[in-house]
Each structure stands twice: as structure tokens, then as C-alpha cells.
XYZ file of C-alpha atoms in Angstrom:
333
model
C -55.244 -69.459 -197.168
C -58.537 -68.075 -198.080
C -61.510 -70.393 -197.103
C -63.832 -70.879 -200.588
C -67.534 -71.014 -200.030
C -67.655 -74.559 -201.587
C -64.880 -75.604 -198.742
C -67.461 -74.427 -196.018
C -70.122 -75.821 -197.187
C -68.152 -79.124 -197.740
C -67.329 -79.062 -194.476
C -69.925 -78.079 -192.583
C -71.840 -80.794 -194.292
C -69.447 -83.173 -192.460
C -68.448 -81.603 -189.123
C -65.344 -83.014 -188.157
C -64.342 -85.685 -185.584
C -60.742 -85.986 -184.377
C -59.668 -89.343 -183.037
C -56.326 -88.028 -180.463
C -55.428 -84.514 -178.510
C -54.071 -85.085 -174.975
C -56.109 -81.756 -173.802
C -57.127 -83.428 -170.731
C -53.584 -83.853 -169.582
C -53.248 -80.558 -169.268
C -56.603 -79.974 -167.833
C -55.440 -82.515 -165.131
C -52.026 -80.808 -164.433
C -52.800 -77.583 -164.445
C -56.369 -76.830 -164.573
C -56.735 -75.960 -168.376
C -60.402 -74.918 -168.744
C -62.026 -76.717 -172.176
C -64.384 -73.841 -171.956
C -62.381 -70.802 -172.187
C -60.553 -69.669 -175.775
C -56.756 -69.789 -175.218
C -54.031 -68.508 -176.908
C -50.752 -70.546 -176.726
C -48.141 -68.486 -174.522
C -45.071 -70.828 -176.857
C -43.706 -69.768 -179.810
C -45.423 -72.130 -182.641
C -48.099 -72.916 -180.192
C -45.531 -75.464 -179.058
C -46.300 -78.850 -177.279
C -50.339 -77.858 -175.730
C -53.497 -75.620 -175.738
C -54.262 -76.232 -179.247
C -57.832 -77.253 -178.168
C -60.763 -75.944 -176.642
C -64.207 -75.964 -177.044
C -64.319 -72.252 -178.829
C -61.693 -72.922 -181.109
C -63.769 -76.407 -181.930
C -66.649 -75.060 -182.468
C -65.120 -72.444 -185.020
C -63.360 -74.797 -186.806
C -66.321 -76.877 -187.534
C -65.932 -79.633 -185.148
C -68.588 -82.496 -183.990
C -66.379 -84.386 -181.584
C -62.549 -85.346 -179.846
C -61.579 -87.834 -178.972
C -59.344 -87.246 -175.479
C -56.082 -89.766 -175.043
C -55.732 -90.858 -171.702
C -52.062 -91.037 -170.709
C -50.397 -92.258 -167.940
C -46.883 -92.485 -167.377
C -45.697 -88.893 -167.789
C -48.422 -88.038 -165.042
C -47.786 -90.523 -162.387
C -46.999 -89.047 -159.131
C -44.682 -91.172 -156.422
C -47.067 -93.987 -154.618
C -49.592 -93.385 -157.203
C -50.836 -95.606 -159.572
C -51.117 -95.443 -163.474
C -54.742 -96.111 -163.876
C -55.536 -93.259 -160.904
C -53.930 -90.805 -163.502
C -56.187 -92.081 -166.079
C -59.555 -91.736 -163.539
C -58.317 -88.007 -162.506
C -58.160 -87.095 -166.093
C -61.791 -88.641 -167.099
C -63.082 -86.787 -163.695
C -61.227 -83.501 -164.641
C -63.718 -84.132 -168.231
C -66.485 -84.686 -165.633
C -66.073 -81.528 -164.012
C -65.872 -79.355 -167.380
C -69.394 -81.273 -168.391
C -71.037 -80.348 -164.975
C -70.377 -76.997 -165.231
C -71.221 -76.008 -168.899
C -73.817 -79.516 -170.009
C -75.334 -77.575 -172.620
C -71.498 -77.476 -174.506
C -70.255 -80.254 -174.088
C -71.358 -84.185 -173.661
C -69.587 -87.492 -172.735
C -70.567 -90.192 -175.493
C -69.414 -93.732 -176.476
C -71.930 -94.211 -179.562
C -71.927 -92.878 -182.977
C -75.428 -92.157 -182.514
C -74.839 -89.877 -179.478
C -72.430 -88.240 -181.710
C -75.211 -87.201 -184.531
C -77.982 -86.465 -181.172
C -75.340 -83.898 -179.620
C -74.795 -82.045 -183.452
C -78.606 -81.425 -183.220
C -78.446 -79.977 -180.196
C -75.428 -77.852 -180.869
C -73.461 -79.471 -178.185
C -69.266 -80.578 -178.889
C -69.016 -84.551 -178.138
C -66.253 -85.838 -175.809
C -65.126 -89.341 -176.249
C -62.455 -91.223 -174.271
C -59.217 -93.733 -175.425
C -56.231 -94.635 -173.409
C -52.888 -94.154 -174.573
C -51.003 -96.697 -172.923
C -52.039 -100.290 -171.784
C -49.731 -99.173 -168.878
C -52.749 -97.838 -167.122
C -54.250 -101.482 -166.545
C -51.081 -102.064 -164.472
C -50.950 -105.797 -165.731
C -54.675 -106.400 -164.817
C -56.665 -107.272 -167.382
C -59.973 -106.942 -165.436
C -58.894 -103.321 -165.198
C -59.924 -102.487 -169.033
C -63.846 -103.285 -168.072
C -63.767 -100.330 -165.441
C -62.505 -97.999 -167.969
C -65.228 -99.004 -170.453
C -67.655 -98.575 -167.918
C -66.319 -95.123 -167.414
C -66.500 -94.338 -170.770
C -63.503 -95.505 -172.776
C -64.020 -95.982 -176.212
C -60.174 -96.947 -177.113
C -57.087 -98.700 -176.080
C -53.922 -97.549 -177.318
C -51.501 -101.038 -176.398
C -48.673 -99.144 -176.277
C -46.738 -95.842 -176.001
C -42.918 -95.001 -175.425
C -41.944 -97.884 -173.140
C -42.576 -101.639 -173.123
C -45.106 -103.134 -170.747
C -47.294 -106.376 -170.136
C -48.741 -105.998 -173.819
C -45.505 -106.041 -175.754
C -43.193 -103.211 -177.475
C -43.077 -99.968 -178.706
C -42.181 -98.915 -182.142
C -39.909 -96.517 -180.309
C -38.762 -95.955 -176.657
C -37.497 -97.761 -173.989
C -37.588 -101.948 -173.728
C -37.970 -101.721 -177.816
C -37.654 -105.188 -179.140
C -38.349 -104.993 -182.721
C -38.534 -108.626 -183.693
C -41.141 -109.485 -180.612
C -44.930 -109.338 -181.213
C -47.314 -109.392 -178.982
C -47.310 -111.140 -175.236
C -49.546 -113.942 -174.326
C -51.358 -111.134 -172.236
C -51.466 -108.752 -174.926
C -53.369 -111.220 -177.113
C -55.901 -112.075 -174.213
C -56.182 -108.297 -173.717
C -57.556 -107.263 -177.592
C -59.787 -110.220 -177.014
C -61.173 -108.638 -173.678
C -61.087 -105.305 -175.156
C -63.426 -106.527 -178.268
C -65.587 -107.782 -175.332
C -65.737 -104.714 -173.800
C -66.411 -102.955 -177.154
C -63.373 -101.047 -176.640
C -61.426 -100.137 -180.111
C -58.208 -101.487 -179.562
C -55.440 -98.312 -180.763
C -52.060 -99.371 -182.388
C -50.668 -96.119 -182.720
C -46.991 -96.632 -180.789
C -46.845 -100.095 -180.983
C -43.896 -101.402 -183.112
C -44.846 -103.517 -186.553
C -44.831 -107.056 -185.440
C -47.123 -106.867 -182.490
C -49.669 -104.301 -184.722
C -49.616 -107.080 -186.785
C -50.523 -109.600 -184.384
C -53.404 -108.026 -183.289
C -54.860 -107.074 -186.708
C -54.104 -111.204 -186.929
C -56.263 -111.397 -183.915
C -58.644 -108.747 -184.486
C -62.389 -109.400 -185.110
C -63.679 -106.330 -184.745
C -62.158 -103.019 -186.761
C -58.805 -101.584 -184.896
C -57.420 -98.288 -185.193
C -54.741 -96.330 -185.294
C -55.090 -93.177 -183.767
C -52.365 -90.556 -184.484
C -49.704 -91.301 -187.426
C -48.038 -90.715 -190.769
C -47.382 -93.273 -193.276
C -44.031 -94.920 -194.378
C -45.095 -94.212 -198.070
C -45.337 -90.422 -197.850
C -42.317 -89.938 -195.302
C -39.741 -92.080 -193.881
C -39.682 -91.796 -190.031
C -40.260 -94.139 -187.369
C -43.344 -93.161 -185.864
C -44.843 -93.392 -189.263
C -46.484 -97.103 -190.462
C -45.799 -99.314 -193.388
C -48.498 -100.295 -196.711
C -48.635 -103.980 -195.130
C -49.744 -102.288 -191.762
C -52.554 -100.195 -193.369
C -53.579 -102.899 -195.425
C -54.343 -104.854 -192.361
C -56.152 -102.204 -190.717
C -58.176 -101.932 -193.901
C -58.823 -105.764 -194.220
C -60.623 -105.378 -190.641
C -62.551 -102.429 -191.699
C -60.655 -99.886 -189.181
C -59.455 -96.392 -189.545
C -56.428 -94.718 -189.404
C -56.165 -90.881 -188.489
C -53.237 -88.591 -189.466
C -50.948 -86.957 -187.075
C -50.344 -83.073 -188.021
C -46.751 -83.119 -186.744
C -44.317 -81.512 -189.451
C -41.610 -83.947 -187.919
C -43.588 -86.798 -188.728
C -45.605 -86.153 -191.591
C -42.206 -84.506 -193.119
C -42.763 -80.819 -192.940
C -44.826 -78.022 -192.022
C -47.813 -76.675 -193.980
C -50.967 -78.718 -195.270
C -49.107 -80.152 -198.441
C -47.475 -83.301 -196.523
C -50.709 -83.793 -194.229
C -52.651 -84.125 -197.600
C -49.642 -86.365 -198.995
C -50.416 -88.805 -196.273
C -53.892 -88.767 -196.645
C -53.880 -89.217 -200.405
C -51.044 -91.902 -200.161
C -53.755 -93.711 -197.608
C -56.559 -93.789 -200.328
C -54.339 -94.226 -202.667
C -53.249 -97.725 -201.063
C -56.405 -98.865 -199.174
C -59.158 -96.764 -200.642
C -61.675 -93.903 -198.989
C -62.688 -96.057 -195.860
C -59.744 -96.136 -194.100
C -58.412 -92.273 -193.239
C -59.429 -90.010 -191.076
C -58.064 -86.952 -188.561
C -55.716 -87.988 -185.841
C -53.961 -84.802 -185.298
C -52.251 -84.912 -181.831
C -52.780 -81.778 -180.429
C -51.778 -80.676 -177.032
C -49.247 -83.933 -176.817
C -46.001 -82.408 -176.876
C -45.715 -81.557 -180.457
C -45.688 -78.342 -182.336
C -48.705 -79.270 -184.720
C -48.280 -77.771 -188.418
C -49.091 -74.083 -188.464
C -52.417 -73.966 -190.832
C -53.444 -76.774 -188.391
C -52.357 -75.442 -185.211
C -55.655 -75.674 -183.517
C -59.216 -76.540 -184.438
C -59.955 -72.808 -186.215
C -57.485 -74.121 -189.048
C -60.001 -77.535 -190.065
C -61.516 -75.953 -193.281
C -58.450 -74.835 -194.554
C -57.637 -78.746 -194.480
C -61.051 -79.661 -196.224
C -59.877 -76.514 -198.736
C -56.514 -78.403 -199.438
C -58.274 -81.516 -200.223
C -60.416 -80.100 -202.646
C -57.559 -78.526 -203.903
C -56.094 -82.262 -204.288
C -59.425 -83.224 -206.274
C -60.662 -85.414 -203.477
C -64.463 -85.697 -204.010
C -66.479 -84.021 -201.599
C -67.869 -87.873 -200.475
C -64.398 -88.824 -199.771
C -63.239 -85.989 -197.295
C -66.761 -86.568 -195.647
C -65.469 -90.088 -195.154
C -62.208 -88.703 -193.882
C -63.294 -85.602 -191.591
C -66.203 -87.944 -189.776
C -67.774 -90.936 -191.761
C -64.975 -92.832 -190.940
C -64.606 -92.811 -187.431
C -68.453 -93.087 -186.976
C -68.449 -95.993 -189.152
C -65.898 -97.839 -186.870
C -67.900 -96.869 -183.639
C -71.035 -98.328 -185.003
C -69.361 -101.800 -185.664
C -67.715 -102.024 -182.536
């Protein structure tokens, strides 16, 4: 797809913000540099190095968000939450040795101070309350280190409650007595508390709960495709009555095929239902899925903000999607 002139300059107006890629697993594991331009060795650019900071900065990106995870990283005798501090250190590292390219922030308005100084911004969210291993005190060092979001859950049950999918799934069982007290401590924190992964009664119990906006970080929606990693109208109209966001996933398995055509389909079936505050870019890259091949790293962004002018989306609305969203969100919390 050829890139108009009226697609750059829509989106370098609004230089996107992605809310999920697991890039600093990798970094962790196997010493993936965030400053050096890959080129995926799998066919499809399958399961990681979809992102680095060249391939951001072409693609017109502000800032990522970097999930956290825990459980496929543990190593035996070692806790869950030291996975999560050996990832944010491995981020730590790649600042110390380029700081002119890249930045930690928690603030929206760190965000807009790092575009003026032509710098990417780095932001941090769990994936996984797995990492607090049960203690809720746990979630106040992470903020301190930087964590802007909680996911609750991800493919296994723990002290929270259940996952949509994976194992311990309990479909008809919300949230746990501790998962309510945690998205009260995480609202203290000013941590975002994530509900991507978490099946539909507990993300319902904390939007119950919620006072501040929540988010969903990575995901399609049930009214565009049918899958179970994919969340209902009643789910995004709760998100929406607390003011959060919800970013799409660019998996072809979940968004229901590859190209930009279903990506936009969820998107427009998210304003359609809940209106322009509520979507924004949640694509999951370099966590184990092959993302959809216009969007198969960064470099592939205005080609998105292309198809959505395609769709007739005014150019306020995929502002609100690509970035006005998210910052929105991280100026309430």
C-alpha cells in the first residue's frame, strides 16, 4: 500500500503510542538490543523482533508501552517478580547506553517533553498479577520502579482470579477478595489496572470496582470476530463508562485474518459501540504471535492511519486512536 501525503501528515500530527509488545522479554532472554534495526530470522516475522527503536522511529512512533511477563521466564528457585525487575533493568541498561533515544516515563506529560526532544518514550505494565506472588505490598515497588499498568491476569489462574483462557479457568468466578483489594491498591498507586486475559466476570468486577479509568491492553472484539481472546459490547461499554481505553491486538488469529481490513473492523466496531474515546493501538508485538503482515513491525503504522482514512474516520478520531487516547487515560490516573 502506497502511503498518501494526507496519511503522513495525519499521522505525524499524532505520533503514535502503543499500549503492549513484550520486546523486553526478549531483551531479557537473549540480549535483544532496542537500539539496533533487526530483521526477523522467522518466516512471517513469527512470534518476536517486531520492535526496535529504528523501526519506531520510522513508523512514526512517540512511545511503547513494554509488558512485563513472568511466568514463561521464571527460572527454578527464582521468583516471578525477579523476572519482572531483570526485564525493567535490561530497559535500564538500553537507556544508559543511548539516553538521548530513548527515556523511561510514567506521565503523559513526559510523553509530549521526550517528542520535543526527539527521544522514543518507554513506559512499563505487567502482564500478570503473578509477579506480586500473592503480596499485595509488592505492586507499590513496581510503581516505584516505574510501572504504569497491571495486567490481573494472563494464561493461568492466580491470587486475583481467572483467565479468560488457560489453565485453572473458571468461567462463572469473578474476582477474589484479594483481587478486589488489589485494583483498589493499584488506583492508589496510580497504576492502570489491565484486563486484557482476564475472563468476563472478574473484568466486570473490577470495572464495578473501578474509580479510576481501566484498560485493556491487547484485544479484538466479540462484535467484529468470534474468538475467545476477543471481548464482548457489555465489556467495552464498561470500560467506556470509566473513561478507559482499549487497544487492538494485530493478530490475524484474533482479529480474524491477516491484512489491515479486520484490524480496522475492530476499531470501527469499537467507535461504532462506545464512541472515539475509547480505542487505541494494542498490537502485541514480539509476544508469540505472528502480527498481521502490513503491521508486522512499527515501519507499517501509516499504512494503518492510511486504512482509516480509507474507512472515512476523521482525522480527529484516529488522533484519538493512534495517541490521544492513551494520554488521556495517563493524565487521569
Amino acid at each position: 500500500m502506497t502511503v498518501s501525503d494526507e496519511a503522513k501528515a495525519v499521522h505525524s500530527a499524532y505520533p503514535a503510542v502503543d499500549l503492549h509488545a513484550d520486546t523486553l522479554m526478549w531483551t531479557r532472554w537473549l540480549g535483544y538490543d532496542l537500539h539496533t534495526r533487526h530483521t526477523p530470522p522467522l518466516p512471517l516475522a513469527a512470534f518476536g523482533g517486531h520492535v526496535d527503536i529504528p523501526r519506531m522511529r520510522e513508523g512514526g512512533m512517540s512511545a511503547q508501552f513494554f509488558g512485563l511477563v513472568s511466568l514463561p521466564l521464571r527460572e527454578k528457585g527464582a521468583g516471578l517478580g525477579r523476572a519482572v525487575d531483570e526485564q525493567i533493568d535490561a530497559l535500564h541498561e538500553a537507556i544508559e547506553r543511548r539516553p538521548g533515544a530513548l527515556r523511561l516515563v510514567k506521565h503523559a506529560d513526559e510523553i509530549l517533553a521526550c517528542d520535543r526532544e526527539g527521544r522514543i518514550s518507554a513506559l512499563l505494565g505487567i502482564e500478570g498479577a503473578h509477579a506480586l506472588e500473592g503480596n499485595l505490598d509488592r505492586i507499590d515497588h513496581f510503581a516505584r520502579r516505574g510501572v504504569r499498568y497491571l495486567g490481573l491476569l494472563h494464561f493461568s489462574a492466580n491470587e486475583a482470579g481467572f483467565p479468560a483462557y488457560g489453565r485453572g479457568r473458571r468461567d462463572e468466578r469473578g474476582l477474589t477478595p484479594w483481587g478486589r483489594e488489589l485494583v483498589a491498591r493499584c488506583e492508589a498507586a496510580s497504576v492502570l489496572v489491565d484486563l486484557a486475559h482476564i475472563n468476563r466476570q472478574g473484568f466486570l468486577d473490577a470495572c464495578e470496582l473501578a474509580t479510576r479509568p481501566p484498560i485493556v491492553s491487547h484485544t479484538g472484539v466479540l462484535g467484529a470476530f468470534e474468538h475467545w481472546r476477543n471481548i464482548g459490547d457489555d465489556q467495552l461499554r464498561a470500560v467506556a463508562d470509566k473513561g478507559g481505553c482499549v487497544g487492538v491486538i494485530f493478530c490475524p488469529r484474533y482479529v480474524g485474518g491477516d491484512g489491515l481490513g479486520p484490524v480496522v473492523k475492530h476499531l470501527l466496531h469499537i467507535l461504532d459501540v462506545v464512541g472515539e474515546d475509547v480505542p487505541a493501538l494494542g498490537s502485541d508485538w514480539d509476544g508469540f504471535i505472528v502480527p498481521t503482515s502490513p503491521l508486522k513491525d512499527p515501519t507499517g503504522l501509516p499504512r494503518l492511519t492510511e486504512a482509516l482514512l480509507a474507512a472515512k474516520v476523521p482525522e480527529r478520531v484516529i488522533g484519538k486512536i493512534l495517541r490521544l487516547n492513551v494520554l488521556r487515560v495517563l493524565g487521569e490516573a
